[in-house]
Amino acid sequence: MTDPLPSGSTIGILGGGQLGRMLSVAAARLGYKTCIFEPGGDCPASHVANFHLKADYDDAEALKQFAQSVDVITYEFENIPTEALDLLEDLKPIRPGREALRISQDRLTEKDFLTELGLQTAPYADIPDAAALKAALAEIGTPAILKTRRFGYDGKGQARIMSPDDADTALAEMNGAPAILEGFVDFTSEVSIIAARGLDGSVSCYDPGENVHREGILRTTTVPAALPASARTDAVLLAAKVLNALDYVGVMGVELFVTPKGLIVNEIAPRVHNSGHWTQNGCAVDQFEQHIRAVAGWPLGDGARHSDVVMENLIGDDMDRVPDLAKEPNTALHLYGKAQVKAGRKMGHVNRVG
Amino acid sequence: MTDPLPSGSTIGILGGGQLGRMLSVAAARLGYKTCIFEPGGDCPASHVANFHLKADYDDAEALKQFAQSVDVITYEFENIPTEALDLLEDLKPIRPGREALRISQDRLTEKDFLTELGLQTAPYADIPDAAALKAALAEIGTPAILKTRRFGYDGKGQARIMSPDDADTALAEMNGAPAILEGFVDFTSEVSIIAARGLDGSVSCYDPGENVHREGILRTTTVPAALPASARTDAVLLAAKVLNALDYVGVMGVELFVTPKGLIVNEIAPRVHNSGHWTQNGCAVDQFEQHIRAVAGWPLGDGARHSDVVMENLIGDDMDRVPDLAKEPNTALHLYGKAQVKAGRKMGHVNRVG
């Protein structure tokens, strides 16, 4: 195993949102500096990072400057333009690596990858055009969801199809973007597993958390999840399979549907994940530090859950509840410092430790 | 009660060391920005703060600029020059207030204040000259410790007097600085209590921690401390008395000697305290957030201890142990990002959660 990144090194983070913010704090805790690459000014991560390089992803000079000023590059979101990655990759290591990004940037590629690994996914079909959608609906049935293959998050770029009559409207909503049809999964619950893999190939998983979504946005994660022991083991093995197949370095979020026929992979995210925020108050080493440890070549830390936690996202006007939340016992607030409250915008979260 | 400081406001912090660093992170967690005033470059707090104003404490223009760019001022150390405080106080609120600084900056004033409150201290005497030292030694006896009245920390500015023959040498070590003689206290243990008082006058104390010092530097703090219930209550009442007497706003560290004759106050520090670092991994709301809450006019948070913790400081070459510590279970590392390792320098700490 190579030596860890020396103390005082700089970790470059692509993206300046709340995930980059919490990664920066974790990096500092391990003695590192951070440099954020983010086009937006006054972004959440810039408040706690050493450096903020404010530039667009097509600014080759800025990207070069970024790569030259950091020792390793990681990211807080998966939709980084390929050209930017090509340029950066020649200058400094990117962790997690390109293959994880290539796969998770495209829902079709991701589903194919998971299927080839022998994992279960929702029934799916590539939808290049209206004819393909018609054929796929005939096979997969309704209800189903049409999704853009790329650039979706928090329920954006998705259209529900309740009957074949909805097909044209749903396709129109894709705005001509390549799409994928996913069949409805009759799940009993949604869980996610936050898994980490070190530079030395070791794998460590946090306890699965049970997720509740509303309007396509995660609302709460509860640990421990109500899961039989066998499903817990399955989830860990499944996550390890994905990480090892990608020779992955860092933290990954794996969203799963729990069904009577076993665990079905909903999606994978090659980064720290909203459903892993509970680890900040439930473990000695949280997902953000675990990611920095992996990226910096440290041994993975102890992610054992020492406390039960319910994480609740604060979305939009939920910020009005902060004065009351501040008085609650056993409650840790984590606000993101976003200047403007908007409907659907993640403004912070609370971890209730029980 | 006045409204809390609005989200997005800037908290000014005098001092850029590790305490300022951890205060900055806590402020960010509550949605605030921070501005560090610190003469030294690349200081630990600057890595995680929005702004670093690098200037000397006698630079009136810089101090004005600092005050104008922040909404409230706090500090991470007590030895701030009076002239700087006079200037800042006219422009923005300083919390904790001037009275706490005036008292804690001078060991003699502090002992007088505590005595007037009816609290026990070590026997002490003002030592303006050699004659006073001789008289005080005759009354207080040996062993005793001669200390400069001002600017002492981590055992600096102290000379032990084992017999009256040591008097001249000890006085010479003071380099002409005003001094105080303190009698020896035969204690069974050293504990400290980290207490907070909000802008609304409410008081909240963390569980007392048991401290072990070596060469005048704190090595470990263990919670829970081995203390009878009555001593716990005494410690809380005593801390509340001090905070209320000062109309204090913020977190204070109160170091106590446990003796058969009750608790004796060793010293008070009007700031977050090294012996409170355990709260980062033992409580939902740690001492740094508690301080920011108080300073920003929030309700105090829940400081109940959810886990047992042993905090160990990493001093100087202890940094060589980081690779091993990184592998330990139940262990949270907190490094300060200091560029140079020096003997006696606090480089980080670990919290072992049990």
XYZ file of C-alpha atoms in Angstrom:
708
model
C 0.000 0.000 0.000
C 1.219 3.476 -0.841
C 1.754 6.009 1.947
C -1.170 8.266 2.820
C -1.231 11.790 1.436
C 1.054 13.843 3.734
C -0.542 16.129 6.325
C -1.038 19.612 4.898
C -1.727 18.315 1.366
C -4.640 19.776 -0.553
C -7.658 17.779 -1.644
C -9.457 19.164 -4.681
C -13.240 18.839 -4.650
C -15.345 19.286 -7.783
C -18.628 20.859 -6.714
C -19.362 23.358 -3.960
C -22.684 22.219 -2.473
C -23.433 20.819 0.963
C -21.674 17.532 0.269
C -18.493 19.398 -0.681
C -18.946 21.491 2.451
C -19.107 18.494 4.748
C -16.217 16.790 2.885
C -14.114 19.928 3.435
C -14.736 19.876 7.170
C -13.822 16.182 7.316
C -10.637 16.814 5.337
C -9.655 19.577 7.745
C -10.221 17.215 10.668
C -7.582 14.925 9.166
C -5.120 17.791 8.693
C -5.749 18.466 4.983
C -6.572 21.622 3.093
C -9.252 21.725 0.431
C -9.772 23.552 -2.831
C -13.308 23.745 -4.220
C -13.950 23.993 -7.970
C -17.395 25.497 -8.420
C -18.817 28.024 -10.895
C -21.234 29.540 -8.365
C -20.086 32.190 -5.903
C -20.735 32.067 -2.138
C -21.384 28.313 -2.410
C -21.805 26.256 0.788
C -18.429 24.501 0.468
C -16.518 27.747 -0.054
C -17.382 28.847 3.497
C -15.234 26.125 5.024
C -12.631 25.410 2.331
C -9.158 26.944 2.092
C -9.589 27.875 -1.551
C -12.486 28.383 -3.919
C -11.700 28.334 -7.624
C -14.745 29.971 -9.163
C -14.826 28.922 -12.799
C -16.881 26.990 -15.328
C -16.298 23.347 -16.163
C -15.348 24.277 -19.740
C -12.614 26.675 -18.589
C -9.525 24.621 -19.442
C -7.103 27.098 -17.894
C -8.974 27.124 -14.600
C -9.168 23.330 -14.573
C -5.397 23.132 -15.116
C -4.793 25.627 -12.325
C -7.082 23.580 -10.063
C -5.275 20.320 -10.815
C -1.886 21.933 -10.262
C -2.882 23.338 -6.878
C -4.185 20.062 -5.432
C -2.714 16.631 -4.680
C -5.734 14.463 -5.413
C -9.161 15.170 -6.894
C -12.559 13.989 -5.715
C -16.103 15.200 -6.349
C -19.470 15.690 -4.705
C -21.670 15.014 -7.751
C -21.508 12.615 -10.663
C -22.517 14.793 -13.610
C -19.106 16.257 -14.293
C -18.495 16.954 -18.003
C -16.334 14.274 -19.635
C -13.972 16.824 -21.218
C -13.196 18.307 -17.806
C -12.438 14.842 -16.429
C -10.191 14.036 -19.408
C -8.138 17.134 -18.765
C -7.921 16.651 -14.981
C -7.120 12.959 -15.158
C -3.875 13.638 -17.017
C -2.664 15.886 -14.203
C -3.770 14.357 -10.908
C -5.441 11.181 -9.646
C -9.256 11.308 -9.576
C -10.859 9.185 -6.844
C -13.310 7.502 -7.143
C -12.084 6.657 -10.647
C -13.537 7.359 -14.078
C -15.280 4.000 -14.482
C -17.624 4.684 -11.554
C -18.512 8.037 -13.069
C -19.014 6.622 -16.555
C -21.432 4.041 -15.211
C -23.375 6.185 -12.797
C -23.758 9.097 -15.205
C -26.068 7.028 -17.388
C -29.037 5.106 -15.994
C -28.945 2.588 -18.853
C -25.219 1.873 -18.507
C -25.727 1.571 -14.737
C -28.578 -0.919 -15.046
C -26.612 -2.975 -17.592
C -23.585 -2.984 -15.279
C -25.642 -4.113 -12.272
C -27.398 -6.811 -14.305
C -24.080 -8.154 -15.559
C -22.894 -8.373 -11.935
C -25.868 -10.655 -11.273
C -27.724 -8.070 -9.185
C -31.444 -7.430 -9.439
C -32.757 -4.152 -10.809
C -36.223 -2.934 -11.754
C -37.245 -4.188 -15.212
C -35.921 -1.611 -17.678
C -35.600 -0.824 -21.366
C -33.670 1.631 -23.503
C -36.078 4.173 -25.032
C -34.535 5.817 -28.093
C -37.973 6.716 -29.578
C -41.775 6.441 -29.344
C -41.862 2.999 -30.931
C -39.419 1.658 -28.387
C -41.512 3.148 -25.575
C -44.646 1.479 -26.911
C -42.900 -1.886 -27.145
C -41.342 -1.521 -23.715
C -44.660 -0.603 -22.082
C -46.199 -3.693 -23.630
C -43.506 -5.825 -22.032
C -42.892 -4.063 -18.715
C -46.458 -2.886 -18.140
C -47.722 0.053 -16.098
C -47.281 1.837 -13.801
C -43.754 2.621 -14.971
C -41.396 5.598 -14.911
C -39.700 7.214 -17.851
C -36.396 8.810 -16.885
C -33.716 10.697 -18.764
C -30.603 8.556 -19.000
C -28.406 11.406 -17.760
C -28.468 14.431 -15.427
C -31.368 13.420 -13.187
C -31.429 14.109 -9.450
C -34.024 14.557 -6.700
C -36.799 13.311 -9.003
C -35.992 15.724 -11.815
C -36.116 14.414 -15.404
C -38.727 11.787 -14.528
C -42.295 11.182 -15.733
C -44.690 8.636 -14.305
C -46.685 6.505 -16.762
C -49.863 5.177 -15.186
C -51.364 3.800 -18.421
C -50.128 3.456 -22.045
C -52.139 6.628 -22.834
C -49.560 8.657 -20.833
C -46.734 7.544 -23.132
C -46.644 10.550 -25.486
C -46.878 13.146 -22.707
C -44.126 11.389 -20.758
C -41.856 11.204 -23.795
C -42.451 14.899 -24.498
C -41.293 15.687 -20.955
C -37.904 14.177 -21.763
C -37.317 17.076 -24.203
C -35.673 14.750 -26.695
C -33.085 13.481 -24.194
C -32.203 9.772 -24.369
C -34.417 7.947 -21.884
C -34.933 4.676 -20.063
C -38.215 3.066 -18.953
C -38.241 1.496 -15.527
C -40.953 -0.872 -14.341
C -42.715 -0.393 -11.044
C -41.163 -2.237 -8.112
C -43.552 -3.353 -5.401
C -41.263 -2.747 -2.446
C -41.910 -3.037 1.255
C -39.295 -0.410 2.082
C -36.410 1.592 0.687
C -33.021 1.280 2.334
C -29.606 2.456 1.411
C -26.192 1.239 2.246
C -23.254 3.583 2.469
C -20.174 1.608 1.545
C -16.517 2.571 1.434
C -13.512 1.019 -0.230
C -9.943 2.020 0.587
C -6.970 2.377 -1.746
C -5.810 -0.987 -0.373
C -9.042 -2.689 -1.461
C -10.537 -3.040 2.001
C -14.299 -2.541 2.203
C -16.368 -1.175 5.087
C -20.133 -0.631 5.149
C -22.276 1.435 7.470
C -25.468 -0.002 8.899
C -28.244 0.176 6.291
C -30.625 3.086 6.775
C -34.315 3.126 5.951
C -35.328 5.976 3.675
C -38.577 7.839 3.168
C -38.905 9.924 0.003
C -41.593 12.470 -0.837
C -41.932 14.180 -4.204
C -38.760 12.423 -5.288
C -36.711 13.966 -2.473
C -35.291 12.122 0.507
C -37.062 13.207 3.706
C -35.804 10.899 6.449
C -33.296 8.125 7.023
C -33.699 5.905 10.075
C -31.036 3.628 11.544
C -31.272 0.854 12.350
C -33.549 -0.047 9.430
C -36.251 -2.634 10.017
C -34.474 -5.417 8.118
C -33.971 -9.120 8.736
C -30.355 -10.144 9.412
C -30.167 -11.986 6.092
C -31.090 -8.854 4.164
C -28.379 -6.927 6.027
C -25.786 -9.451 4.953
C -27.126 -9.419 1.400
C -26.876 -5.643 1.282
C -23.247 -5.656 2.422
C -22.231 -8.387 -0.017
C -24.036 -6.642 -2.839
C -22.351 -3.303 -2.112
C -18.930 -4.946 -1.844
C -19.502 -6.633 -5.211
C -20.219 -3.269 -6.838
C -17.214 -1.560 -5.228
C -14.801 -4.365 -6.100
C -16.053 -4.590 -9.702
C -15.233 -0.905 -10.148
C -11.910 -1.044 -8.241
C -13.604 1.784 -6.387
C -11.880 4.187 -3.968
C -14.129 6.269 -1.728
C -17.670 6.209 -0.399
C -20.637 5.083 -2.497
C -24.337 5.300 -1.784
C -26.356 2.273 -2.908
C -30.138 2.690 -2.843
C -32.069 -0.551 -2.504
C -35.691 -1.646 -2.642
C -36.603 -4.317 -0.121
C -39.033 -6.781 -1.748
C -40.319 -10.269 -0.974
C -38.030 -11.462 -3.784
C -34.943 -9.914 -2.213
C -33.044 -6.662 -2.615
C -33.369 -4.718 -5.829
C -30.802 -2.042 -6.641
C -32.483 1.284 -7.364
C -29.393 3.315 -8.060
C -25.773 3.844 -7.123
C -24.145 7.194 -6.428
C -20.329 7.365 -6.588
C -20.048 9.843 -3.725
C -21.126 10.571 -0.200
C -24.887 10.361 -0.009
C -27.728 12.202 1.696
C -28.898 8.953 3.276
C -25.502 8.686 5.026
C -25.750 11.991 6.913
C -26.863 10.126 10.035
C -23.277 8.845 10.410
C -22.211 12.333 11.589
C -23.879 11.701 14.924
C -24.066 7.911 14.971
C -20.472 6.814 14.357
C -16.938 7.699 15.450
C -15.988 8.125 11.781
C -18.696 9.555 9.505
C -19.180 9.032 5.764
C -17.403 12.291 4.912
C -14.266 11.379 6.820
C -14.457 7.831 5.483
C -14.467 9.209 1.941
C -11.496 11.501 2.640
C -9.661 8.611 4.300
C -10.122 6.461 1.195
C -9.230 9.230 -1.243
C -6.127 10.166 0.790
C -4.941 6.560 1.126
C -5.651 6.175 4.841
C -6.995 2.997 6.402
C -10.790 3.089 6.567
C -12.091 4.191 9.967
C -14.490 2.627 12.394
C -17.980 3.102 10.997
C -19.762 1.036 13.651
C -23.028 2.644 14.731
C -22.822 3.705 18.383
C -26.261 5.335 18.477
C -29.648 5.056 16.810
C -30.325 8.069 14.607
C -33.204 9.540 12.630
C -31.956 12.001 10.007
C -34.483 14.490 8.669
C -33.780 16.786 5.744
C -34.719 20.450 6.096
C -36.150 21.406 2.735
C -37.259 24.902 1.699
C -39.580 26.358 4.338
C -38.528 23.708 6.843
C -35.996 26.387 7.787
C -38.817 28.154 9.627
C -38.692 25.262 12.100
C -35.044 25.870 13.038
C -35.840 27.945 16.169
C -37.934 25.051 17.499
C -35.489 22.380 16.380
C -32.723 24.264 18.163
C -34.498 23.610 21.459
C -35.112 19.892 20.929
C -33.148 17.489 23.107
C -30.806 14.931 21.482
C -30.900 16.827 18.226
C -27.926 17.917 16.142
C -28.505 20.591 13.509
C -26.476 20.792 10.329
C -27.218 23.860 8.209
C -25.656 24.462 4.801
C -25.346 28.247 4.824
C -27.347 28.692 1.608
C -28.235 32.337 1.144
C -31.683 31.761 -0.387
C -34.479 29.503 0.757
C -36.279 27.923 -2.238
C -39.018 25.307 -2.444
C -37.424 21.866 -2.819
C -33.951 23.139 -1.922
C -32.041 21.161 0.685
C -31.141 23.745 3.334
C -29.855 21.493 6.098
C -30.659 18.407 8.112
C -31.103 17.318 11.703
C -29.890 14.131 13.305
C -32.005 12.990 16.221
C -29.882 10.722 18.368
C -31.829 8.226 20.428
C -34.978 37.853 24.459
C -33.559 39.352 21.264
C -33.760 37.412 18.015
C -30.829 35.181 17.122
C -28.266 36.460 14.645
C -29.773 35.869 11.176
C -28.517 32.939 9.114
C -25.635 34.017 6.887
C -24.315 36.536 9.430
C -20.594 36.635 10.121
C -19.041 35.810 13.478
C -15.676 37.429 14.099
C -13.161 35.338 16.020
C -10.047 36.828 17.597
C -7.283 34.227 17.353
C -6.601 31.631 14.689
C -5.497 28.525 16.578
C -7.231 25.191 16.951
C -9.978 26.585 19.174
C -10.819 29.185 16.526
C -10.724 26.413 13.942
C -13.248 24.264 15.762
C -15.416 27.310 16.539
C -15.457 28.136 12.818
C -16.662 24.675 11.894
C -19.399 24.877 14.534
C -20.482 28.305 13.273
C -20.728 26.938 9.736
C -22.879 24.078 10.989
C -25.357 26.673 12.257
C -25.346 28.547 8.947
C -22.909 31.335 9.890
C -19.787 32.609 8.230
C -16.639 33.373 10.177
C -13.865 35.916 9.968
C -10.617 35.165 11.801
C -8.396 37.963 13.111
C -4.903 36.533 13.492
C -1.443 37.964 12.824
C 0.022 34.601 11.765
C -0.413 33.269 8.229
C -1.669 29.756 7.393
C -3.126 29.471 10.895
C -5.356 26.463 11.758
C -8.583 28.482 11.839
C -7.952 30.114 8.464
C -8.289 26.712 6.749
C -11.978 26.483 7.595
C -13.040 30.135 7.940
C -14.585 32.304 5.232
C -12.199 35.141 5.835
C -8.819 35.578 7.465
C -7.795 39.096 8.369
C -4.036 38.811 8.846
C -2.961 41.760 10.956
C -1.446 42.681 14.312
C -3.480 43.542 17.385
C -2.088 47.085 17.374
C -3.240 47.724 13.796
C -6.204 50.020 14.436
C -7.257 50.162 10.791
C -7.351 46.376 10.504
C -9.289 46.082 13.751
C -11.860 48.577 12.432
C -12.147 46.677 9.162
C -12.614 43.444 11.134
C -15.363 44.914 13.322
C -17.139 46.365 10.303
C -17.139 43.047 8.453
C -18.630 40.987 11.284
C -21.886 40.983 13.272
C -20.580 39.852 16.649
C -17.096 39.278 18.044
C -15.825 36.383 20.134
C -12.343 35.043 20.882
C -10.385 31.868 21.395
C -7.854 33.184 23.911
C -8.012 35.590 26.818
C -4.819 37.615 26.419
C -6.173 40.122 23.925
C -4.624 43.596 24.309
C -6.910 45.999 26.136
C -6.513 48.726 23.492
C -7.762 46.369 20.781
C -10.788 45.476 22.895
C -11.542 49.167 23.570
C -11.593 49.866 19.855
C -13.660 46.787 18.918
C -16.176 47.208 21.722
C -17.302 50.575 20.338
C -18.177 48.962 17.004
C -19.652 45.514 17.693
C -20.746 43.420 20.662
C -17.975 41.316 22.205
C -19.187 38.050 23.761
C -18.219 36.881 26.340
C -18.021 40.449 27.679
C -15.119 42.560 28.864
C -15.545 41.799 32.558
C -14.769 38.099 32.053
C -11.632 39.042 30.128
C -10.527 41.618 32.680
C -10.796 39.062 35.452
C -9.285 36.056 33.727
C -6.365 38.024 32.274
C -4.903 38.513 35.734
C -4.428 35.660 38.182
C -4.634 37.979 41.162
C -7.854 39.678 40.035
C -9.289 36.232 39.266
C -8.470 34.820 42.707
C -9.899 37.930 44.393
C -13.080 37.634 42.319
C -13.517 33.960 43.169
C -12.873 34.577 46.840
C -15.437 37.396 46.936
C -17.952 34.965 45.413
C -17.377 32.682 48.398
C -15.544 30.043 46.365
C -12.429 28.252 47.551
C -9.089 28.844 45.844
C -5.535 27.820 46.664
C -4.006 30.118 49.290
C -2.446 33.026 47.392
C -0.664 36.320 47.797
C 0.237 39.266 45.622
C 4.012 39.374 45.064
C 5.152 42.836 44.026
C 8.723 42.267 45.278
C 11.190 40.008 47.109
C 10.047 41.147 50.528
C 6.448 40.246 49.731
C 7.570 36.831 48.485
C 9.464 36.181 51.696
C 6.475 37.168 53.821
C 4.059 35.140 51.702
C 6.244 32.031 51.876
C 6.331 32.353 55.650
C 2.523 32.364 55.715
C 1.622 29.989 52.859
C 4.581 27.640 53.254
C 6.215 25.353 50.702
C 5.865 23.756 48.256
C 4.299 26.691 46.422
C 4.224 28.071 42.884
C 5.179 31.533 41.763
C 3.244 32.581 38.632
C 3.190 35.698 36.493
C -0.129 37.479 36.992
C -0.664 37.753 33.236
C 0.022 35.884 29.960
C 0.557 32.398 31.338
C -0.625 29.241 29.543
C 0.296 25.574 29.417
C 2.571 25.913 32.438
C 4.557 28.838 31.014
C 5.492 31.725 33.348
C 5.546 29.465 36.414
C 8.274 28.522 38.887
C 7.983 25.937 41.591
C 9.321 26.793 45.061
C 10.161 23.697 47.061
C 11.879 25.526 49.924
C 12.373 29.200 50.884
C 15.895 28.945 49.379
C 14.314 28.759 45.894
C 12.664 32.167 46.329
C 15.264 34.327 44.567
C 15.638 31.986 41.586
C 11.884 31.762 41.172
C 11.463 35.526 41.325
C 14.226 35.973 38.733
C 12.298 33.660 36.401
C 9.396 36.114 36.432
C 11.620 38.600 34.569
C 10.232 41.487 36.597
C 6.609 40.713 35.689
C 4.009 41.167 38.458
C 3.535 37.796 40.139
C 1.332 35.848 42.508
C 2.297 33.079 44.909
C -0.031 30.096 45.115
C 0.107 27.528 47.876
C 0.192 23.824 47.148
C -3.211 22.106 47.033
C -3.280 18.480 48.106
C -5.885 17.291 45.614
C -7.171 13.800 44.918
C -7.955 14.661 41.301
C -8.316 17.504 38.821
C -11.633 17.950 37.059
C -13.038 20.637 34.880
C -16.510 21.732 34.143
C -17.435 23.244 30.808
C -20.322 25.594 31.417
C -22.351 27.722 29.039
C -24.620 30.690 29.569
C -26.978 31.998 26.912
C -27.900 35.568 26.077
C -31.170 34.897 27.930
C -29.297 33.971 31.117
C -29.954 30.233 30.943
C -27.067 28.048 32.095
C -26.091 24.575 30.907
C -23.131 22.501 32.087
C -21.474 19.478 30.538
C -20.604 16.489 32.654
C -17.377 17.183 34.579
C -14.288 15.599 33.018
C -11.288 14.298 34.897
C -8.004 15.764 33.713
C -4.440 14.507 33.748
C -1.701 17.075 33.191
C 1.988 16.411 32.520
C 4.635 19.141 32.335
C 1.869 21.697 32.775
C 0.032 20.520 29.643
C -3.308 18.710 29.592
C -2.834 15.116 28.399
C -6.187 13.409 28.871
C -9.747 14.174 29.919
C -11.991 11.302 30.940
C -15.799 11.424 31.192
C -17.503 10.467 33.350
C -15.083 11.650 36.053
C -14.817 9.576 39.214
C -16.788 12.003 41.386
C -19.430 11.589 44.068
C -22.864 12.955 43.116
C -22.578 15.751 45.667
C -19.360 16.996 44.074
C -21.058 16.999 40.657
C -23.817 19.193 42.002
C -21.301 21.451 43.734
C -19.362 21.839 40.491
C -22.459 22.863 38.551
C -23.623 25.344 41.196
C -20.150 26.804 41.455
C -19.852 27.258 37.668
C -23.311 28.828 37.463
C -22.355 31.260 40.242
C -19.291 32.387 38.281
C -21.224 32.748 34.998
C -24.083 34.672 36.583
C -21.763 36.971 38.511
C -20.141 37.971 35.204
C -23.415 38.172 33.237
C -21.462 35.826 31.002
C -22.438 34.849 27.449
C -20.661 31.838 25.950
C -18.740 28.782 27.110
C -16.321 28.889 30.035
C -13.859 26.278 31.238
C -13.579 26.003 35.029
C -10.671 23.924 36.330
C -11.217 22.440 39.774
C -9.172 20.520 42.310
C -11.076 17.799 44.128
C -9.977 17.740 47.789
C -11.283 16.214 51.009
C -12.378 19.750 51.921
C -14.415 20.204 48.754
C -13.822 21.719 45.344
C -11.117 24.334 44.928
C -11.143 26.525 41.835
C -7.792 26.372 40.043
C -8.600 28.723 37.190
C -11.317 29.903 34.860
C -10.948 30.362 31.114
C -13.516 32.596 29.356
C -13.626 30.462 26.212
C -13.991 26.940 24.905
C -11.487 24.734 26.667
C -9.183 21.853 25.807
C -10.806 19.745 28.521
C -14.145 20.100 26.669
C -12.984 18.534 23.393
C -14.581 15.224 24.421
C -17.995 16.804 23.794
C -17.367 16.556 20.025
C -17.987 12.832 20.182
C -19.939 12.510 23.410
C -22.838 14.937 22.960
C -25.359 15.998 20.329
C -24.195 19.600 20.750
C -20.489 20.097 21.488
C -18.808 22.943 23.377
C -17.925 24.774 20.154
C -21.506 24.841 18.915
C -22.716 25.697 22.414
C -20.410 28.718 22.432
C -21.583 29.847 18.984
C -25.212 29.335 20.035
C -24.704 31.583 23.067
C -22.772 34.234 21.168
C -25.365 34.261 18.358
C -28.324 34.463 20.735
C -29.630 30.933 20.160
C -31.102 28.761 22.893
C -28.404 26.565 24.414
C -28.324 23.059 22.933
C -28.534 19.636 24.502
C -25.173 18.931 26.092
C -26.191 15.662 27.724
C -23.450 13.042 27.451
C -24.613 10.139 25.273
C -21.310 8.255 25.393
C -18.300 7.808 27.655
C -15.212 9.428 26.153
C -11.499 9.578 26.840
C -9.893 12.559 25.110
C -6.145 12.414 24.568
C -4.119 15.350 23.292
C -1.603 14.719 20.531
C 1.415 16.802 21.457
C 4.549 17.197 19.348
C 5.860 13.791 18.276
C 2.572 12.150 19.208
C 1.795 12.863 15.552
C 3.980 9.854 14.694
C 1.228 7.726 16.234
C -1.457 8.956 13.823
C -1.117 6.003 11.412
C -1.783 3.606 14.303
C -4.506 5.763 15.830
C -6.233 5.857 12.446
C -6.753 2.100 12.695
C -8.108 2.057 16.244
C -11.778 1.200 16.685
C -14.140 3.730 18.335
C -11.599 6.476 17.881
C -12.228 9.887 16.343
C -9.208 11.897 15.238
C -9.162 15.680 15.225
C -6.023 17.177 13.688
C -5.327 20.904 13.614
C -3.495 21.222 10.300
C -0.416 22.849 11.868
C 2.415 22.925 9.364
C 5.224 22.288 11.862
C 5.501 19.713 14.607
C 7.235 21.160 17.695
C 7.852 19.737 21.152
C 4.993 20.759 23.453
C 2.812 21.981 20.581
C -0.769 20.736 20.527
C -1.154 19.119 17.097
C -4.500 17.400 17.507
C -6.489 15.130 19.788
C -8.344 11.838 19.719
C -11.651 11.034 21.319
C -12.022 7.386 22.241
C -15.717 6.639 22.501
C -16.578 3.750 24.823
